[in-house]
mmCIF file with all atom_site columns, C-alpha atoms in Angstrom:
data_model
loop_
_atom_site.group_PDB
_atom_site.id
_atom_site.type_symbol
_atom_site.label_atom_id
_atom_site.label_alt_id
_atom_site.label_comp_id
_atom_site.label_asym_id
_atom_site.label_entity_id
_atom_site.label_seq_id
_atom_site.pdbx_PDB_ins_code
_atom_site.Cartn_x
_atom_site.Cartn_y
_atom_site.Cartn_z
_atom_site.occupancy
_atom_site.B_iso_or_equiv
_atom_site.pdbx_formal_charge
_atom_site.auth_seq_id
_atom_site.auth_comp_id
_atom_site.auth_asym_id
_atom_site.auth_atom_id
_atom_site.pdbx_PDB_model_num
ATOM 1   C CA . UNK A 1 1   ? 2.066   -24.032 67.429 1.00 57.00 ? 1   UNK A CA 1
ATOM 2   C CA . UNK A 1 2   ? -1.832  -24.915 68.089 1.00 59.00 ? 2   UNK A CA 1
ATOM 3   C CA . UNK A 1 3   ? -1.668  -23.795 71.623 1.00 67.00 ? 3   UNK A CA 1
ATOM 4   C CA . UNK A 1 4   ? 0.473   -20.393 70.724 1.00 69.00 ? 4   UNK A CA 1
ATOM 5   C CA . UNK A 1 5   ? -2.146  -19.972 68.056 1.00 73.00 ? 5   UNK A CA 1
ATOM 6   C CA . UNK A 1 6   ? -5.095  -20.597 70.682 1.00 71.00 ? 6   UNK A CA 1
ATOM 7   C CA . UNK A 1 7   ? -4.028  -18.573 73.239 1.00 79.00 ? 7   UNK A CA 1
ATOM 8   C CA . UNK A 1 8   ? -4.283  -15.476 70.600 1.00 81.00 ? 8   UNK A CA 1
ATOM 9   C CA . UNK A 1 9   ? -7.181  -17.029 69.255 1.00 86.00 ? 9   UNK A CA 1
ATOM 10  C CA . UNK A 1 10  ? -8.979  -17.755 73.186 1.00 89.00 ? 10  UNK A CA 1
ATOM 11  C CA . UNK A 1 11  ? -10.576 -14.313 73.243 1.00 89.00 ? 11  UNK A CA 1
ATOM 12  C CA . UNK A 1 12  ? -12.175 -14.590 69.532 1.00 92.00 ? 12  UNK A CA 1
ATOM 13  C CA . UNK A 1 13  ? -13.605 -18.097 70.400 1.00 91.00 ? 13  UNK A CA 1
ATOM 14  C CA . UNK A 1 14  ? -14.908 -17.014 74.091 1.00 92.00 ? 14  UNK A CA 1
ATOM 15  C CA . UNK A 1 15  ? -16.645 -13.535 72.722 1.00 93.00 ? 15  UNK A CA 1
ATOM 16  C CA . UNK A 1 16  ? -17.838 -15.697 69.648 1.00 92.00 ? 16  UNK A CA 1
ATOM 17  C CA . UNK A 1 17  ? -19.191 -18.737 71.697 1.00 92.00 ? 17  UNK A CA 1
ATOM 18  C CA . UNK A 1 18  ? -20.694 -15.976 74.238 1.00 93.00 ? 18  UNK A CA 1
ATOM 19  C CA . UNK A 1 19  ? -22.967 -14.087 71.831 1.00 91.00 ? 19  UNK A CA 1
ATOM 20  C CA . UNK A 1 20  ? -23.949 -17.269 70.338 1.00 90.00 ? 20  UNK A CA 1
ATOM 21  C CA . UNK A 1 21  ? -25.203 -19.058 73.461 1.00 89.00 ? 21  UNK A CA 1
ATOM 22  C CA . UNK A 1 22  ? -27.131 -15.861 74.235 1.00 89.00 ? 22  UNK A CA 1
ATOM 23  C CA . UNK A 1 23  ? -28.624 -15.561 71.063 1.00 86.00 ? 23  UNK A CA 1
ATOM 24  C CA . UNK A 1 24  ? -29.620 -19.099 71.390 1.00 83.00 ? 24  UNK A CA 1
ATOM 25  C CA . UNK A 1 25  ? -30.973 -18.910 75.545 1.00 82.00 ? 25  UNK A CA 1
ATOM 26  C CA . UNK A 1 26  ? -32.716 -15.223 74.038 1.00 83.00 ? 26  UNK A CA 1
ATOM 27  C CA . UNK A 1 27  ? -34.246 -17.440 71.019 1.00 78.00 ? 27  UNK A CA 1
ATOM 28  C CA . UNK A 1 28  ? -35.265 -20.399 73.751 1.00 78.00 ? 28  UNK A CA 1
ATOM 29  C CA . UNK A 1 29  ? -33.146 -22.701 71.716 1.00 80.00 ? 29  UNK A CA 1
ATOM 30  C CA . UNK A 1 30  ? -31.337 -23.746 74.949 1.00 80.00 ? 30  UNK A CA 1
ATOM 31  C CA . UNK A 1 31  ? -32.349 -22.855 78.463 1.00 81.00 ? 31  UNK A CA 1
ATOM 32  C CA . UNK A 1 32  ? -30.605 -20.547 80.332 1.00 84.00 ? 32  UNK A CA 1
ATOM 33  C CA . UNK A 1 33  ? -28.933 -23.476 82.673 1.00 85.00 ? 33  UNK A CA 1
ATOM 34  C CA . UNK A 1 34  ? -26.951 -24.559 79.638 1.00 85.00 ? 34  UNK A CA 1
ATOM 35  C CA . UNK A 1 35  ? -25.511 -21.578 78.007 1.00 88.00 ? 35  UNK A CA 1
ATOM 36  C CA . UNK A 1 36  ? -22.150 -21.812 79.838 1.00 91.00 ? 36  UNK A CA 1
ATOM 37  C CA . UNK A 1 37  ? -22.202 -25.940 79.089 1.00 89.00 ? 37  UNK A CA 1
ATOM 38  C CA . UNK A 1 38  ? -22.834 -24.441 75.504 1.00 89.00 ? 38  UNK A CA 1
ATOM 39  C CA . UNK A 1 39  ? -20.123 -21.733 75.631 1.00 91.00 ? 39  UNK A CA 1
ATOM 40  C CA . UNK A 1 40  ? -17.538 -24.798 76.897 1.00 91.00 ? 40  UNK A CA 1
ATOM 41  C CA . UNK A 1 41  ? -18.658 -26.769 73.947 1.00 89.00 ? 41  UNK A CA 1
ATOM 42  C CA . UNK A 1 42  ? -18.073 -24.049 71.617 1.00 91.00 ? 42  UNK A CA 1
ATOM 43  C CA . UNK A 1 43  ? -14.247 -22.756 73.018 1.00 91.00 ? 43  UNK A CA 1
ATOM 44  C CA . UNK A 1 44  ? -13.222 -26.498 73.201 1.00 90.00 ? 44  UNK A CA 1
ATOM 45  C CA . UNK A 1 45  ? -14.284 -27.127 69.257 1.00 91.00 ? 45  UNK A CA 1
ATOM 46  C CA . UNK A 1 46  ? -12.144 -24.378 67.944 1.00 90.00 ? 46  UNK A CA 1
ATOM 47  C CA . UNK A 1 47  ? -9.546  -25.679 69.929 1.00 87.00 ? 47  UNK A CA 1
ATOM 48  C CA . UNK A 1 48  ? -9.973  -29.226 68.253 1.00 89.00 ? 48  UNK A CA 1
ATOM 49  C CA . UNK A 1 49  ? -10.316 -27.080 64.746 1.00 90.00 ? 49  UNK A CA 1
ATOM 50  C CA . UNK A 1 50  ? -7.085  -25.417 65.125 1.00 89.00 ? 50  UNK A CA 1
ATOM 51  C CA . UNK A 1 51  ? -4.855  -27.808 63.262 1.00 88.00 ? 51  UNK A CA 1
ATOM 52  C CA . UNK A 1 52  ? -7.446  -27.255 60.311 1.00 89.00 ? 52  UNK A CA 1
ATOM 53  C CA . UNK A 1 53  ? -6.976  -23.623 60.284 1.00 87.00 ? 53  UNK A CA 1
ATOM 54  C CA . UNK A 1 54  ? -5.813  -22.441 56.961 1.00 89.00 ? 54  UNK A CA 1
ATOM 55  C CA . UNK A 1 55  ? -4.731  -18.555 56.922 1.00 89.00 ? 55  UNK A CA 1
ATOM 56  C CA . UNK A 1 56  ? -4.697  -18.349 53.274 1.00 93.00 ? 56  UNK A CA 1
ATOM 57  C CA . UNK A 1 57  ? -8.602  -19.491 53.080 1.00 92.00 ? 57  UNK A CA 1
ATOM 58  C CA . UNK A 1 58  ? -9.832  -17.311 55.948 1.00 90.00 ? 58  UNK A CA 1
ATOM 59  C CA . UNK A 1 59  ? -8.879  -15.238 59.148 1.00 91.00 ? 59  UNK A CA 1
ATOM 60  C CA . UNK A 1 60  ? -8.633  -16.665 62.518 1.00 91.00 ? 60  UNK A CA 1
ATOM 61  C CA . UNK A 1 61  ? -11.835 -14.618 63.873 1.00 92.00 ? 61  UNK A CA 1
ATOM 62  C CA . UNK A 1 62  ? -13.554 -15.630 60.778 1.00 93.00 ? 62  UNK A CA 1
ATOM 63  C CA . UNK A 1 63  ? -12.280 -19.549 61.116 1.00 92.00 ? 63  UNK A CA 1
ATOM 64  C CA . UNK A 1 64  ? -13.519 -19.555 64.802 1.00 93.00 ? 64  UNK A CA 1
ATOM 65  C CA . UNK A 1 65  ? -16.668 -17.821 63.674 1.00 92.00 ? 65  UNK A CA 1
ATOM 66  C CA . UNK A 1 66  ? -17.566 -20.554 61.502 1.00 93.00 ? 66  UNK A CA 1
ATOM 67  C CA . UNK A 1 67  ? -16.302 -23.378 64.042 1.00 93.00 ? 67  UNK A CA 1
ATOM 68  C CA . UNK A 1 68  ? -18.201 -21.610 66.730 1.00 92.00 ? 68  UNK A CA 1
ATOM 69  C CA . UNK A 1 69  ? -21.596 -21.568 64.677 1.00 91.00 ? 69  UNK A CA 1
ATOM 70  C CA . UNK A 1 70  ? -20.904 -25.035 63.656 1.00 91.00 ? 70  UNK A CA 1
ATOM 71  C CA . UNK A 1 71  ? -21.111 -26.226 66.965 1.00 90.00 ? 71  UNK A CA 1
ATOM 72  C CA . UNK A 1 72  ? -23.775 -24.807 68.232 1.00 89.00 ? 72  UNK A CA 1
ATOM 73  C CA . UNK A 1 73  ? -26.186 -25.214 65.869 1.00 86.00 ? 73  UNK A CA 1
ATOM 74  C CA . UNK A 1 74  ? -24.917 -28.994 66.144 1.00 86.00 ? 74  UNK A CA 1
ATOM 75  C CA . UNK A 1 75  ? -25.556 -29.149 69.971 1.00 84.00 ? 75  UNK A CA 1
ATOM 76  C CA . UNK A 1 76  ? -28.783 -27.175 69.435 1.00 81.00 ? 76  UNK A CA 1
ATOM 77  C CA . UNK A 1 77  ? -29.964 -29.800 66.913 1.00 80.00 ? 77  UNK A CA 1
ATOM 78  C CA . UNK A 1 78  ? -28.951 -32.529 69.000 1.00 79.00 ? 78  UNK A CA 1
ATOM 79  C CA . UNK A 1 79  ? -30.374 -31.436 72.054 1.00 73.00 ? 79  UNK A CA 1
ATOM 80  C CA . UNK A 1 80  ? -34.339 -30.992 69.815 1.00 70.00 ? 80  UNK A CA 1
ATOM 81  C CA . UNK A 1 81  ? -33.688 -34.510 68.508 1.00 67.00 ? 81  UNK A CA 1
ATOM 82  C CA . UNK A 1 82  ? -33.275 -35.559 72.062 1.00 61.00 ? 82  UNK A CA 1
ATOM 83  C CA . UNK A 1 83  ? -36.199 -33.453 73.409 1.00 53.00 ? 83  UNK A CA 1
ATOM 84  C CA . UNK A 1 84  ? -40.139 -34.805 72.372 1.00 47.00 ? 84  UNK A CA 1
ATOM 85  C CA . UNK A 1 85  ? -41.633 -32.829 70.633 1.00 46.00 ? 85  UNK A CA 1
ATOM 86  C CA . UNK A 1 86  ? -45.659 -32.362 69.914 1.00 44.00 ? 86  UNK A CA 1
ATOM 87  C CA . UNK A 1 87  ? -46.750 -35.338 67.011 1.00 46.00 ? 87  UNK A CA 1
ATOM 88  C CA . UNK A 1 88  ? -48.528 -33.604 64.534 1.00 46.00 ? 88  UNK A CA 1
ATOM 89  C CA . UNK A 1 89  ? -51.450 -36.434 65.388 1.00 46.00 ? 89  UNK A CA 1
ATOM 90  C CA . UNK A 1 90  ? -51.758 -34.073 68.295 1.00 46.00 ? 90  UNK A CA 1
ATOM 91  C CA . UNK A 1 91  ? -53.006 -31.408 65.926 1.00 47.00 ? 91  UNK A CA 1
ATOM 92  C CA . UNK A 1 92  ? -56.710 -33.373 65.386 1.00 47.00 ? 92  UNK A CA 1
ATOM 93  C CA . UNK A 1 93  ? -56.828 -33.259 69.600 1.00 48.00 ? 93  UNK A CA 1
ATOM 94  C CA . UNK A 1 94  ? -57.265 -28.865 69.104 1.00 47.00 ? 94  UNK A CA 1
ATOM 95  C CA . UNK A 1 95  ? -60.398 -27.668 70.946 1.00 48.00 ? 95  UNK A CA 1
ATOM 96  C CA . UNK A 1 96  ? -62.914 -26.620 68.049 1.00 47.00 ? 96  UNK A CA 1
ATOM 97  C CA . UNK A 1 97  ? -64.902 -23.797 69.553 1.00 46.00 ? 97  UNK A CA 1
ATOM 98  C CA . UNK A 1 98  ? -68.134 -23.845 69.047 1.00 51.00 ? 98  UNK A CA 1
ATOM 99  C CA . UNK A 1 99  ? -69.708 -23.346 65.452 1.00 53.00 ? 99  UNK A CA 1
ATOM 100 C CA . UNK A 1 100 ? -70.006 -25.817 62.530 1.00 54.00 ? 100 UNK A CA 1
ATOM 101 C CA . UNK A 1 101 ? -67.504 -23.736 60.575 1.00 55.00 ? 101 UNK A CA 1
ATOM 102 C CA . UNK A 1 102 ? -64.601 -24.453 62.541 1.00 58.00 ? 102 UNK A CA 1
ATOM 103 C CA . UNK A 1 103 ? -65.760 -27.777 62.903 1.00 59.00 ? 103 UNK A CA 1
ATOM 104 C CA . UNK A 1 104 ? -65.540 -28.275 58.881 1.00 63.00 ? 104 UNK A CA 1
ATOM 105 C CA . UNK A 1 105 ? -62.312 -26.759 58.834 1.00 63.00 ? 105 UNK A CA 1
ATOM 106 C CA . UNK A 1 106 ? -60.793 -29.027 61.073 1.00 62.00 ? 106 UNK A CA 1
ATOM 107 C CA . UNK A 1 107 ? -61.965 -32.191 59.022 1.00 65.00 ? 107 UNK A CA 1
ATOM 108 C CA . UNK A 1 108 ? -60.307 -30.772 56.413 1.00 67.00 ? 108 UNK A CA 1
ATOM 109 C CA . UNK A 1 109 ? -57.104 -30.095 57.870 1.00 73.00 ? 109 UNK A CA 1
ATOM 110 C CA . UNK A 1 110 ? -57.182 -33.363 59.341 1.00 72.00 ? 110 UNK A CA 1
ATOM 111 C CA . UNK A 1 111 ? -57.889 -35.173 56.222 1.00 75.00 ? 111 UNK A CA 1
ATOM 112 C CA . UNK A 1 112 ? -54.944 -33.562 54.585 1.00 77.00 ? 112 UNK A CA 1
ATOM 113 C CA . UNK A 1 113 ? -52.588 -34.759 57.474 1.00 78.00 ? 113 UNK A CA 1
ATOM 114 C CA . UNK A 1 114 ? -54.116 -38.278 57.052 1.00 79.00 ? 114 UNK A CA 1
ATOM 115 C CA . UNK A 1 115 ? -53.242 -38.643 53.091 1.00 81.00 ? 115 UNK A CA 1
ATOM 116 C CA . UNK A 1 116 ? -49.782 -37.220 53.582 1.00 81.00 ? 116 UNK A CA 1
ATOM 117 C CA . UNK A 1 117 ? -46.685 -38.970 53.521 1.00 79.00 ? 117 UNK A CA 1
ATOM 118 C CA . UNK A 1 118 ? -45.489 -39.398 57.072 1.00 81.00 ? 118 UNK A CA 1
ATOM 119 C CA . UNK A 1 119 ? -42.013 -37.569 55.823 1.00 82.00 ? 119 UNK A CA 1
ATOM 120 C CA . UNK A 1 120 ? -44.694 -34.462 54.943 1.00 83.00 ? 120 UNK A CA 1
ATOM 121 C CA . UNK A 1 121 ? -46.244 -34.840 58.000 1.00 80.00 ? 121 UNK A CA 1
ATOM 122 C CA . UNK A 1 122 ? -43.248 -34.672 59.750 1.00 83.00 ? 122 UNK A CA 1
ATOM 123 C CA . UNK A 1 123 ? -42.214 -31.432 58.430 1.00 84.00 ? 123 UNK A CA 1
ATOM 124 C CA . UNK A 1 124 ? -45.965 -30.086 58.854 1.00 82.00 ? 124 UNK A CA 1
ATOM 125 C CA . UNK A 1 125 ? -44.877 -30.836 62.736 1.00 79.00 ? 125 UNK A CA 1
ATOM 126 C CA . UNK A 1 126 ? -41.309 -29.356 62.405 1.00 80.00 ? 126 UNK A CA 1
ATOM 127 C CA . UNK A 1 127 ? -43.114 -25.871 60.350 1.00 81.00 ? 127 UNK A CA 1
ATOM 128 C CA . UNK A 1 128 ? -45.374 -25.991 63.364 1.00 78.00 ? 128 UNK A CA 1
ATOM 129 C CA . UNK A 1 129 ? -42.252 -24.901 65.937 1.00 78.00 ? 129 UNK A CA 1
ATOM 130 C CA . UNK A 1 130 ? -39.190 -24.134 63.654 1.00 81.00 ? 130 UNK A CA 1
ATOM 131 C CA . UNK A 1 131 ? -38.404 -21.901 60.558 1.00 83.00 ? 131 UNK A CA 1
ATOM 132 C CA . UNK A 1 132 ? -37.941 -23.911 57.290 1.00 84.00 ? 132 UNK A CA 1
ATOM 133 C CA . UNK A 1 133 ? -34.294 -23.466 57.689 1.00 84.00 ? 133 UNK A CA 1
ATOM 134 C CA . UNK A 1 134 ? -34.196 -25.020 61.041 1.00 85.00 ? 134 UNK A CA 1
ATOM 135 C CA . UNK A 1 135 ? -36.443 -27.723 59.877 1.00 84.00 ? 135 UNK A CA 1
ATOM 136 C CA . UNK A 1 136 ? -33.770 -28.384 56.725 1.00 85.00 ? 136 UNK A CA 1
ATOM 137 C CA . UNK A 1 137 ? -30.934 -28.676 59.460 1.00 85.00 ? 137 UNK A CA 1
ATOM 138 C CA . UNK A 1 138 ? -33.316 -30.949 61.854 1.00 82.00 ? 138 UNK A CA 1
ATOM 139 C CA . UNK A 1 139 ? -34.194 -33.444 58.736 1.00 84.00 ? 139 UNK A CA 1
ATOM 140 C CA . UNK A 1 140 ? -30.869 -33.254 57.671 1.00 85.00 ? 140 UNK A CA 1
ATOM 141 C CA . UNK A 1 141 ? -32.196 -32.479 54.088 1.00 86.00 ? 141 UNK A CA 1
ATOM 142 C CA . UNK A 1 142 ? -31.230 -29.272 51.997 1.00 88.00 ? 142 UNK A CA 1
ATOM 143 C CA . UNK A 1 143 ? -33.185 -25.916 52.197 1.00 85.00 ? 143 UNK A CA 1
ATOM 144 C CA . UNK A 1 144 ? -34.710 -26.163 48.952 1.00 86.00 ? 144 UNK A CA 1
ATOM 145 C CA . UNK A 1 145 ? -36.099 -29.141 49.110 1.00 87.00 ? 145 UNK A CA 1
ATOM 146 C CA . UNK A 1 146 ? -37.777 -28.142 52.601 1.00 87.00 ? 146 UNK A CA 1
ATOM 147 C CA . UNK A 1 147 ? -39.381 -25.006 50.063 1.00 86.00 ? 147 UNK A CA 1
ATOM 148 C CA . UNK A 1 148 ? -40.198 -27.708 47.453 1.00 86.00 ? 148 UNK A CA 1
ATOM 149 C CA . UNK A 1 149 ? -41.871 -29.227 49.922 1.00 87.00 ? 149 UNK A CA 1
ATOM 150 C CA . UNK A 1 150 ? -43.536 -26.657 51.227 1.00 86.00 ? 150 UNK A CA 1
ATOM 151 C CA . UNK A 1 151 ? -44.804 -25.506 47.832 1.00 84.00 ? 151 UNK A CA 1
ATOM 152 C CA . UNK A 1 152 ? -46.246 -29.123 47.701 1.00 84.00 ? 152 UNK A CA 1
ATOM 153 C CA . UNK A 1 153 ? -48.305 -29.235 51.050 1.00 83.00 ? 153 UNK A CA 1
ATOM 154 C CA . UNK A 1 154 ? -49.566 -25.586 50.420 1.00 81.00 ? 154 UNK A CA 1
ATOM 155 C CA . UNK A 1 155 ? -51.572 -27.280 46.856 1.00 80.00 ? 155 UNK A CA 1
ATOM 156 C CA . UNK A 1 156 ? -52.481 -29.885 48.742 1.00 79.00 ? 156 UNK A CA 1
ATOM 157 C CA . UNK A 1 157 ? -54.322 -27.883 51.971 1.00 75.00 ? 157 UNK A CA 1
ATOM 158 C CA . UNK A 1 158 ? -55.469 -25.108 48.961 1.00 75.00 ? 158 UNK A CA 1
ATOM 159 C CA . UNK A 1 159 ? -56.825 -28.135 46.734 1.00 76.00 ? 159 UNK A CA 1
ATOM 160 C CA . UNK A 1 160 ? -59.189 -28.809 50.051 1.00 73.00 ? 160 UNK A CA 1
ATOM 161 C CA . UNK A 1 161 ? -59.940 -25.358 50.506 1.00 72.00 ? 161 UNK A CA 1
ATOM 162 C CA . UNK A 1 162 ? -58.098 -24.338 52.863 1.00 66.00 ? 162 UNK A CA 1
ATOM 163 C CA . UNK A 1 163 ? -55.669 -21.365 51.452 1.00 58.00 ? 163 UNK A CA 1
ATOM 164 C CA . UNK A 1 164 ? -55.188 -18.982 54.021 1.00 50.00 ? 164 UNK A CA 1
ATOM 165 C CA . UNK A 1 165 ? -52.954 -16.444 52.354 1.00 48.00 ? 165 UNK A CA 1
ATOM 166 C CA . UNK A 1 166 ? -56.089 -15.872 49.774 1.00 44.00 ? 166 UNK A CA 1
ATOM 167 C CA . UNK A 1 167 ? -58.292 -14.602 52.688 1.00 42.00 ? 167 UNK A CA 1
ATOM 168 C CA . UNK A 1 168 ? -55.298 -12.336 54.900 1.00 40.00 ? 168 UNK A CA 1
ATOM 169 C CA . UNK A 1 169 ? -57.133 -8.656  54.207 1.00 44.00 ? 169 UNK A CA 1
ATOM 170 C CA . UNK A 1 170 ? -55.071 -6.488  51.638 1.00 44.00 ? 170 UNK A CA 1
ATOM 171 C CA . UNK A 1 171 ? -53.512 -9.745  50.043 1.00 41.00 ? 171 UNK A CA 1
ATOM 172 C CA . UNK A 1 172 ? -54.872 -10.811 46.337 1.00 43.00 ? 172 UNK A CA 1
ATOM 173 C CA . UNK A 1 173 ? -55.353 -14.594 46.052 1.00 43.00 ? 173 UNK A CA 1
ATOM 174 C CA . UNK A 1 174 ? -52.276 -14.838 43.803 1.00 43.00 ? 174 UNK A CA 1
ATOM 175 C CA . UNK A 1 175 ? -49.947 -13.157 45.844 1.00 43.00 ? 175 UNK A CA 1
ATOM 176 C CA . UNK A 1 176 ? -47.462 -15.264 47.679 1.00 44.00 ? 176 UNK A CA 1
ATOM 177 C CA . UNK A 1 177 ? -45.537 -14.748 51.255 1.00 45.00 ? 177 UNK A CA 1
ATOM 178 C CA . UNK A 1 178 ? -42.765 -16.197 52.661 1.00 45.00 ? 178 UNK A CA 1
ATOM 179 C CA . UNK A 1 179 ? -41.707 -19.836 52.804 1.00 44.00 ? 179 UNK A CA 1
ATOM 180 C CA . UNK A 1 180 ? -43.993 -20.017 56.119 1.00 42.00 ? 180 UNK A CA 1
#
């Protein structure tokens, strides 16, 4: 029964899997030597996930959708955990250039790394290279409390002075942007 249901599922899973990987190699999730290892990963999951498959909760395209994402946002995760990344101690190493200005403002932001948590810091790290989302999935914690967050270390760097969105031309001081 699984492998009838594969074999009419095989195409689904392979077209699924290949848009996936490319959308990950175009993103620089993965590099481009692993997007058939990827692909592989993702055809051989929905054949695992078969047996789970459940045609009165969802179609087979959409069940192999959702097994195919599943996957490869798992192997992508795994593969950043794996990878080393840049230690947000890395960010008081910047080259100031030249004037006293620049010089102030990287005290600043350097003395609001130093009196975070090293969770905070962490995600100041993560925010540095990945979308809040991606950060969420990375920490294994949910969205909105990556936003909470977020909120949080935007007070703290604005309680020093350092506010950016208040200064972007053609942008009042109370106005808001995205979670980045």
């Amino acid at each position: 029964m699984v492998e009838a249901t594969f074999r009419n599922a095989y195409a689904i899973a392979l077209r699924a899997a290949r848009a996936r990987a490319v959308s990950a190699v175009a993103s620089g999730a993965i590099a481009v030597a692993d997007r058939e290892d990827l692909e592989q990963e993702a055809v051989v999951a929905c054949f695992r996930a078969l047996p789970r498959f459940d045609p009165s909760r969802a179609s087979l395209r959409t069940f192999i959708e959702r097994v195919v994402a599943t996957r490869l946002a798992t192997v992508i995760r795994r593969t950043r955990r794996n990878s080393p990344s840049v230690p947000v101690d890395t960010l008081s190493q910047l080259p100031v250039i030249g004037d006293d200005g620049q010089r102030e403002v990287r005290m600043s932001i350097d003395g609001v790394l130093e009196s975070l948590h090293e969770e905070d810091r962490e995600l100041v790290g993560l925010l540095l290279e990945v979308s809040p989302a991606e950060a969420s999935r990375e920490l294994g914690i949910p969205r909105s409390t990556v936003h909470d967050r977020i909120l949080q270390l935007r007070q703290r760097f604005a309680q020093a002075g350092l506010d950016i969105r208040a200064r972007r031309p053609g942008r009042g001081a109370g106005t808001t942007g995205g979670a980045r």
